[in-house]
Every structure is written in C-alpha cells, then in structure tokens.
C-alpha cells in the first residue's frame, strides 16, 4: 500500500484500460453514456413499469422488474469501480444491501449444502442463518480475525467473508481464504460495504462475488437504500439475476439515479472521511476511559498488517468501548456534531451504542462511530469534550 493511499490522497490505478487514471476521475465519469448534443451528461431517472414492445419481446428493456435504463447506468458505474477495465464483470443493483446479500446466498445454495458465515458480522446475519437452516442448509460460523473461517471450510459450498467486519473491524486475508475455498470447490463472496470499491476490490483478490450495501459510504448521504452484487462468472450471476426477478427486490429509478449522482463524489468523501477517521482514532487512543479501540489504519491495530496489504483505504468507521452502558449513553447524549443514528458512511458523523440492538456480540459500552466530512479539528474537539462531560 502506498503512502498516498495511507494518507487518504488519490491513488492512480494502472489497470490496462486507463493507465494513470485515478479514483477521482473514474468516480466522476463512471457509468456515463456517450455524450449526445443537447442531452444531459447523466440522464434523469426513467420511471416506467413497461416499455413499448411490439412484435417479439427482444431488446434490453421489456418490463420494469427486469431492467431499467437508470439501473444500467448505475450498474456500469459500480462495475467500473469494482473491476476497472474488466468487461467480463457483471453488476446487478438491488433494493437494499440485505436484498443483495440474500440474492447470493439463496441463489447459490441448495438443501444439503453447507455455508460458512462470520460469527462477528452484520447483525442481520443471525436472521439469515435461521432462514438458511429452515431450508435445510448447514450453517457454520467462525470469527473473521486470523482467517479462522479456514478451520470450518471443508465441504462447504460457499464462504461468506465480511472484511473489515461490522462492527468489530477485524480483517481477514481475502486472497488466502479465496484460494483455500476454491481448492475445496467452494464459492467466495465478500461483503465490501465498509471498504467500498475504493478501499478494496474483492474480485481482484480472488472472490467470486463482491456484495455491498450502497446505502452506506458508496452513496454517502443517508437518503438512499441500495445494494449490489458484482461477479464475473456468467452462470453464477445469471442465478443472482433470476433471484432478483423472482423476489422483485429491485431499486426504484429515483434511488438508482441518486446513487449514481452520489458516486461522483465518492473519492472526495472517502479521502476526507478516511483521513479524519485516522485523526479521530489517534486522538481517542490517548484516552484512559477507552478500551478496545479499533481502526485498521492505526499502525498498531491488530488488523493493520493484513489490511495494508489488501486495502487501498481503511474506511470511515472507528469502534471503541466505554466502561459502562450508562457512560456510553451519556457520551452519546453530549455529542453536538455527531448524530445518534444507525448505519455508517454518511457525510454527517453518526454514532451509536451497538448493544442496544441485541444482535452484536459486543460489550454494553461498545460504540460504533462513523466519521463524516466535518472539519477534523471540530470533530475531534466535540468527541473529547463529550468524553469529558460524560465522566461525571
């Protein structure tokens, strides 16, 4: 990982399609159609349940549950970020991150199959596990850290990786796990939500699927629910597409258009948020009341070594634990620039005590902080003031 990536500055890619084109240039131009005189640079959302279709049903757009021109532009944009210059990669957008996750799991697994999930991942995964088991699918779990999922991989049909993990921010070696899984005949899916395609590219590291919630930093404004799946195996992606059609888990055209509009500023937002997250982590590290501070960008973080090998940016989420639930609640109440909310990745900083949901194996005082685009000095000052005020 280059020093420029560590500091949050632009990283120029050297993929075969556009040598020297940086992340900012790619994000600004991703998915745009060829320019047409008097037409908008980014076409507006297409609101259509059906399309003119005389004669035989051929062509790209037939019915609104199957395809939409606004989705097409967005899918191309995400694909260009996830796999620059790789025309064999297909991307499909969904109504939410969970819709995207479900599409991979339920399109690839059958009764009698085994799947390996992280036991420290997104708090909805236990709900997914229950549904998989109801369909006769064996679910095995292991922690993200130290590549522990390798220990339960034999005989599995699919390995599901979440790195960095949410909310604990552990990291596993994607390439190592993918090679081991493929050697055993298993598919590999990586939840890339926290990293975004500017943070890491799972397909280049050997994964079969890169899956993410576009609700978070990808779009970054807290106003869109969206998910996507990217993959290069045509047969596997055809199954994912079929699942989307059967379930109807499709995004609205306005949401898709807003997402595409927002991607143009992804590099600007990510660099600002990532750089500020490092400053926040460094400031919090000196506080005696804080324990379990995690941020992969910290050189002494347990995840830093692996993260620096496979990540180009370390993300905008910092996690830590305060001594008690009461102290954590007082701290959150004292914040002025940080909103009390779930989710992460937005331009406005948010924080929450994750234990309030009951789905994460974290201490009662565990805080997940999503660093926004505020001035770093203002945000650090607000956090330190809230820590001081909440001490009494």
C-alpha positions as semicolon CSV with decimal commas, in nm:
position;residue;x (nm);y (nm);z (nm)
1;X;0,000;0,000;0,000
2;X;0,143;0,337;-0,098
3;X;0,195;0,628;0,139
4;X;-0,053;0,829;-0,066
5;X;-0,322;0,569;-0,001
6;X;-0,247;0,567;0,369
7;X;-0,284;0,943;0,390
8;X;-0,615;0,934;0,206
9;X;-0,488;1,100;-0,111
10;X;-0,585;0,993;-0,461
11;X;-0,432;0,669;-0,584
12;X;-0,371;0,641;-0,958
13;X;-0,456;0,299;-1,096
14;X;-0,255;0,115;-1,353
15;X;-0,517;-0,124;-1,488
16;X;-0,494;-0,197;-1,856
17;X;-0,793;0,012;-1,964
18;X;-0,691;0,359;-1,848
19;X;-0,332;0,367;-1,720
20;X;-0,281;0,652;-1,478
21;X;-0,650;0,727;-1,433
22;X;-0,714;0,797;-1,066
23;X;-1,005;0,710;-0,843
24;X;-1,149;1,060;-0,858
25;X;-1,155;1,070;-1,237
26;X;-1,307;0,723;-1,251
27;X;-1,576;0,801;-0,991
28;X;-1,677;1,125;-1,162
29;X;-1,715;0,961;-1,502
30;X;-1,825;0,609;-1,409
31;X;-2,124;0,475;-1,596
32;X;-2,193;0,785;-1,804
33;X;-2,332;0,726;-2,153
34;X;-2,160;0,858;-2,462
35;X;-2,225;1,233;-2,489
36;X;-2,511;1,341;-2,715
37;X;-2,559;1,703;-2,811
38;X;-2,830;1,875;-2,606
39;X;-2,873;1,572;-2,381
40;X;-2,783;1,575;-2,008
41;X;-2,448;1,431;-1,902
42;X;-2,627;1,200;-1,658
43;X;-2,974;1,114;-1,793
44;X;-3,259;1,157;-1,549
45;X;-3,440;0,864;-1,387
46;X;-3,661;0,658;-1,614
47;X;-3,997;0,594;-1,448
48;X;-4,151;0,305;-1,638
49;X;-4,332;-0,012;-1,539
50;X;-4,335;-0,124;-1,901
51;X;-4,182;-0,022;-2,235
52;X;-4,312;-0,013;-2,591
53;X;-4,273;-0,371;-2,712
54;X;-4,446;-0,452;-3,040
55;X;-4,375;-0,787;-3,203
56;X;-4,129;-1,030;-3,046
57;X;-4,004;-0,940;-2,694
58;X;-3,644;-0,866;-2,788
59;X;-3,415;-0,585;-2,678
60;X;-3,276;-0,467;-2,344
61;X;-3,591;-0,320;-2,185
62;X;-3,921;-0,504;-2,168
63;X;-4,067;-0,483;-1,817
64;X;-3,976;-0,272;-1,515
65;X;-3,899;-0,561;-1,281
66;X;-3,636;-0,697;-1,520
67;X;-3,439;-0,396;-1,644
68;X;-3,438;-0,017;-1,639
69;X;-3,204;0,226;-1,820
70;X;-3,132;0,407;-1,493
71;X;-3,017;0,079;-1,335
72;X;-2,799;0,012;-1,638
73;X;-2,602;0,334;-1,595
74;X;-2,560;0,271;-1,222
75;X;-2,458;-0,092;-1,270
76;X;-2,196;0,011;-1,522
77;X;-2,067;0,277;-1,282
78;X;-2,031;0,035;-0,991
79;X;-1,872;-0,225;-1,217
80;X;-1,612;0,027;-1,333
81;X;-1,519;0,092;-0,969
82;X;-1,521;-0,272;-0,857
83;X;-1,330;-0,404;-1,159
84;X;-1,181;-0,129;-1,378
85;X;-1,122;-0,236;-1,734
86;X;-1,268;-0,583;-1,683
87;X;-1,554;-0,625;-1,927
88;X;-1,633;-0,977;-1,805
89;X;-1,765;-0,848;-1,470
90;X;-2,142;-0,807;-1,434
91;X;-2,307;-0,588;-1,170
92;X;-2,669;-0,605;-1,051
93;X;-2,835;-0,349;-0,824
94;X;-3,094;-0,427;-0,558
95;X;-3,339;-0,250;-0,330
96;X;-3,108;-0,280;-0,027
97;X;-2,789;-0,435;0,096
98;X;-2,980;-0,722;0,254
99;X;-3,158;-0,786;-0,076
100;X;-2,817;-0,818;-0,241
101;X;-2,683;-1,046;0,033
102;X;-2,991;-1,266;0,019
103;X;-2,970;-1,293;-0,359
104;X;-2,626;-1,453;-0,344
105;X;-2,698;-1,687;-0,055
106;X;-3,035;-1,811;-0,174
107;X;-2,946;-1,833;-0,543
108;X;-2,627;-2,033;-0,488
109;X;-2,721;-2,266;-0,200
110;X;-2,948;-2,572;-0,201
111;X;-3,081;-2,808;0,062
112;X;-2,792;-3,017;0,191
113;X;-2,526;-2,756;0,113
114;X;-2,304;-2,602;0,378
115;X;-2,216;-2,233;0,404
116;X;-1,954;-2,062;0,621
117;X;-2,052;-1,725;0,769
118;X;-1,861;-1,493;1,002
119;X;-1,984;-1,505;1,361
120;X;-1,890;-1,139;1,411
121;X;-2,052;-0,989;1,102
122;X;-2,353;-0,770;1,035
123;X;-2,621;-0,808;1,297
124;X;-2,884;-0,933;1,047
125;X;-2,677;-1,243;0,969
126;X;-2,832;-1,446;1,256
127;X;-3,170;-1,389;1,089
128;X;-3,023;-1,510;0,762
129;X;-2,881;-1,814;0,938
130;X;-3,220;-1,911;1,074
131;X;-3,376;-1,891;0,729
132;X;-3,095;-2,090;0,568
133;X;-3,130;-2,363;0,829
134;X;-3,505;-2,368;0,774
135;X;-3,428;-2,457;0,411
136;X;-3,203;-2,744;0,517
137;X;-2,872;-2,566;0,461
138;X;-2,593;-2,627;0,713
139;X;-2,452;-2,304;0,855
140;X;-2,105;-2,293;1,008
141;X;-1,956;-1,985;1,170
142;X;-1,612;-1,865;1,273
143;X;-1,455;-1,528;1,358
144;X;-1,314;-1,300;1,091
145;X;-0,977;-1,248;1,262
146;X;-0,680;-1,474;1,194
147;X;-0,858;-1,630;0,894
148;X;-1,045;-1,857;1,137
149;X;-1,307;-1,945;0,876
150;X;-1,048;-2,173;0,716
151;X;-1,097;-2,417;1,003
152;X;-1,460;-2,489;0,910
153;X;-1,433;-2,471;0,532
154;X;-1,410;-2,836;0,428
155;X;-1,713;-2,949;0,231
156;X;-1,874;-2,606;0,218
157;X;-2,045;-2,479;-0,097
158;X;-1,999;-2,109;-0,018
159;X;-1,770;-1,900;0,202
160;X;-1,909;-1,562;0,309
161;X;-1,645;-1,309;0,416
162;X;-1,704;-0,971;0,579
163;X;-1,385;-0,767;0,594
164;X;-1,347;-0,534;0,770
165;X;-1,611;-0,687;0,991
166;X;-1,900;-0,477;1,117
167;X;-1,883;-0,355;1,388
168;X;-1,562;-0,505;1,530
169;X;-1,335;-0,406;1,236
170;X;-1,141;-0,730;1,218
171;X;-0,981;-0,810;0,883
172;X;-0,906;-1,141;0,712
173;X;-0,684;-1,226;0,417
174;X;-0,922;-1,237;0,120
175;X;-0,673;-1,386;-0,123
176;X;-0,568;-1,662;0,115
177;X;-0,926;-1,755;0,201
178;X;-1,036;-1,744;-0,164
179;X;-0,755;-1,972;-0,275
180;X;-0,831;-2,219;0,004
181;X;-1,204;-2,213;-0,071
182;X;-1,158;-2,265;-0,443
183;X;-0,922;-2,554;-0,378
184;X;-1,207;-2,715;-0,184
185;X;-1,466;-2,640;-0,451
186;X;-1,637;-2,354;-0,266
187;X;-1,752;-2,018;-0,398
188;X;-1,644;-1,699;-0,220
189;X;-1,850;-1,387;-0,154
190;X;-1,708;-1,077;0,015
191;X;-1,919;-0,812;0,184
192;X;-1,739;-0,498;0,067
193;X;-1,971;-0,247;0,232
194;X;-1,734;-0,093;0,481
195;X;-1,436;-0,074;0,245
196;X;-1,618;0,037;-0,073
197;X;-1,456;-0,034;-0,412
198;X;-1,212;0,249;-0,341
199;X;-1,094;0,065;-0,031
200;X;-1,053;-0,282;-0,176
201;X;-1,151;-0,486;-0,481
202;X;-1,251;-0,837;-0,374
203;X;-1,280;-0,969;-0,730
204;X;-0,915;-0,884;-0,795
205;X;-0,828;-1,070;-0,473
206;X;-0,997;-1,389;-0,593
207;X;-1,357;-1,358;-0,474
208;X;-1,642;-1,478;-0,694
209;X;-1,883;-1,212;-0,568
210;X;-1,837;-0,863;-0,430
211;X;-2,152;-0,767;-0,242
212;X;-2,232;-0,441;-0,066
213;X;-2,491;-0,212;0,078
214;X;-2,487;0,102;-0,133
215;X;-2,681;0,269;0,147
216;X;-2,356;0,339;0,329
217;X;-2,043;0,521;0,210
218;X;-2,087;0,437;-0,158
219;X;-2,372;0,690;-0,179
220;X;-2,286;0,867;0,145
221;X;-2,581;1,097;0,209
222;X;-2,813;0,880;0,416
223;X;-3,100;0,919;0,170
224;X;-3,087;0,601;-0,040
225;X;-3,142;0,232;0,033
226;X;-2,949;0,027;-0,220
227;X;-2,744;-0,289;-0,264
228;X;-2,542;-0,454;-0,538
229;X;-2,369;-0,775;-0,643
230;X;-2,071;-0,784;-0,879
231;X;-1,921;-1,103;-1,022
232;X;-1,753;-1,240;-1,332
233;X;-1,895;-1,594;-1,355
234;X;-2,181;-1,568;-1,603
235;X;-2,367;-1,871;-1,471
236;X;-2,349;-1,763;-1,108
237;X;-2,460;-1,410;-1,194
238;X;-2,747;-1,543;-1,406
239;X;-2,874;-1,720;-1,093
240;X;-2,844;-1,396;-0,895
241;X;-3,035;-1,211;-1,167
242;X;-3,306;-1,479;-1,167
243;X;-3,341;-1,446;-0,790
244;X;-3,384;-1,070;-0,822
245;X;-3,660;-1,123;-1,075
246;X;-3,839;-1,385;-0,865
247;X;-3,825;-1,184;-0,544
248;X;-3,868;-0,844;-0,709
249;X;-3,603;-0,685;-0,486
250;X;-3,538;-0,402;-0,729
251;X;-3,440;-0,040;-0,664
252;X;-3,663;0,244;-0,770
253;X;-3,535;0,455;-1,058
254;X;-3,507;0,764;-0,838
255;X;-3,294;0,575;-0,586
256;X;-3,073;0,443;-0,864
257;X;-3,030;0,789;-1,011
258;X;-2,947;0,942;-0,671
259;X;-2,692;0,668;-0,612
260;X;-2,522;0,731;-0,945
261;X;-2,522;1,105;-0,882
262;X;-2,361;1,046;-0,540
263;X;-2,086;0,815;-0,668
264;X;-1,929;1,112;-0,846
265;X;-1,810;1,247;-0,510
266;X;-1,709;0,910;-0,362
267;X;-1,335;0,968;-0,385
268;X;-1,364;1,317;-0,233
269;X;-1,580;1,191;0,051
270;X;-1,380;0,875;0,115
271;X;-1,046;1,053;0,130
272;X;-1,178;1,320;0,367
273;X;-1,358;1,069;0,590
274;X;-1,073;0,819;0,595
275;X;-0,813;1,082;0,682
276;X;-1,034;1,222;0,957
277;X;-1,109;0,874;1,093
278;X;-0,736;0,820;1,143
279;X;-0,706;1,151;1,331
280;X;-1,004;1,059;1,547
281;X;-0,858;0,717;1,626
282;X;-0,525;0,873;1,718
283;X;-0,696;1,122;1,950
284;X;-0,910;0,856;2,119
285;X;-0,614;0,625;2,168
286;X;-0,479;0,857;2,437
287;X;-0,797;0,849;2,647
288;X;-0,775;0,624;2,956
289;X;-1,150;0,556;2,974
290;X;-1,150;0,400;2,625
291;X;-1,068;0,035;2,568
292;X;-1,075;-0,190;2,262
293;X;-1,012;0,094;2,018
294;X;-1,014;-0,039;1,661
295;X;-0,930;0,126;1,331
296;X;-0,741;-0,069;1,061
297;X;-0,545;0,242;0,966
298;X;-0,369;0,259;1,302
299;X;-0,023;0,102;1,266
300;X;-0,066;-0,087;1,595
301;X;-0,418;-0,212;1,518
302;X;-0,436;-0,595;1,511
303;X;-0,579;-0,576;1,158
304;X;-0,334;-0,326;1,015
305;X;-0,082;-0,567;0,863
306;X;-0,333;-0,759;0,653
307;X;-0,543;-0,450;0,582
308;X;-0,241;-0,262;0,446
309;X;-0,173;-0,549;0,206
310;X;-0,519;-0,563;0,051
311;X;-0,689;-0,230;0,125
312;X;-0,624;0,097;-0,051
313;X;-0,821;0,298;0,205
314;X;-0,909;0,190;0,558
315;X;-1,267;0,313;0,591
316;X;-1,453;0,572;0,793
317;X;-1,560;0,363;1,094
318;X;-1,387;0,368;1,433
319;X;-1,503;0,145;1,718
320;X;-1,426;0,154;2,090
321;X;-1,570;0,065;2,428
322;X;-1,656;0,286;2,725
323;X;-1,664;0,136;3,076
324;X;-2,042;0,104;3,114
325;X;-2,365;0,132;2,923
326;X;-2,453;0,442;3,124
327;X;-2,124;0,611;3,039
328;X;-2,171;0,532;2,673
329;X;-2,523;0,678;2,675
330;X;-2,404;0,997;2,848
331;X;-2,124;1,031;2,595
332;X;-2,362;0,996;2,300
333;X;-2,605;1,246;2,453
334;X;-2,325;1,500;2,500
335;X;-2,216;1,499;2,134
336;X;-2,311;1,801;1,926
337;X;-2,160;1,732;1,584
338;X;-2,225;1,359;1,585
339;X;-2,580;1,239;1,527
340;X;-2,723;0,946;1,718
341;X;-2,817;0,709;1,438
342;X;-2,751;0,364;1,300
343;X;-2,585;0,297;0,962
344;X;-2,249;0,447;0,864
345;X;-2,060;0,611;0,582
346;X;-2,254;0,937;0,555
347;X;-2,114;1,288;0,523
348;X;-2,254;1,368;0,868
349;X;-2,087;1,179;1,151
350;X;-2,303;0,930;1,340
351;X;-2,252;0,709;1,642
352;X;-2,447;0,455;1,839
353;X;-2,417;0,206;2,119
354;X;-2,442;-0,115;1,921
355;X;-2,557;-0,324;2,215
356;X;-2,899;-0,156;2,201
357;X;-2,993;-0,376;1,904
358;X;-2,909;-0,706;2,068
359;X;-2,766;-0,867;1,755
360;X;-2,395;-0,799;1,803
361;X;-2,168;-0,980;2,048
362;X;-2,021;-0,659;2,188
363;X;-1,991;-0,507;2,538
364;X;-2,271;-0,280;2,660
365;X;-2,045;0,024;2,630
366;X;-1,934;-0,053;2,274
367;X;-1,958;0,247;2,038
368;X;-1,951;0,237;1,659
369;X;-1,853;0,580;1,529
370;X;-1,895;0,668;1,162
371;X;-1,673;0,963;1,074
372;X;-1,825;1,215;0,837
373;X;-1,692;1,505;0,635
374;X;-1,680;1,766;0,911
375;X;-1,355;1,954;0,977
376;X;-1,128;1,709;1,159
377;X;-1,040;1,954;1,434
378;X;-1,407;2,028;1,507
379;X;-1,497;1,661;1,521
380;X;-1,207;1,565;1,748
381;X;-1,288;1,858;1,976
382;X;-1,651;1,751;2,000
383;X;-1,560;1,392;2,084
384;X;-1,307;1,488;2,352
385;X;-1,549;1,739;2,506
386;X;-1,826;1,477;2,517
387;X;-1,590;1,229;2,682
388;X;-1,502;1,485;2,949
389;X;-1,864;1,584;3,012
390;X;-1,981;1,225;3,036
391;X;-1,727;1,134;3,304
392;X;-1,941;1,255;3,594
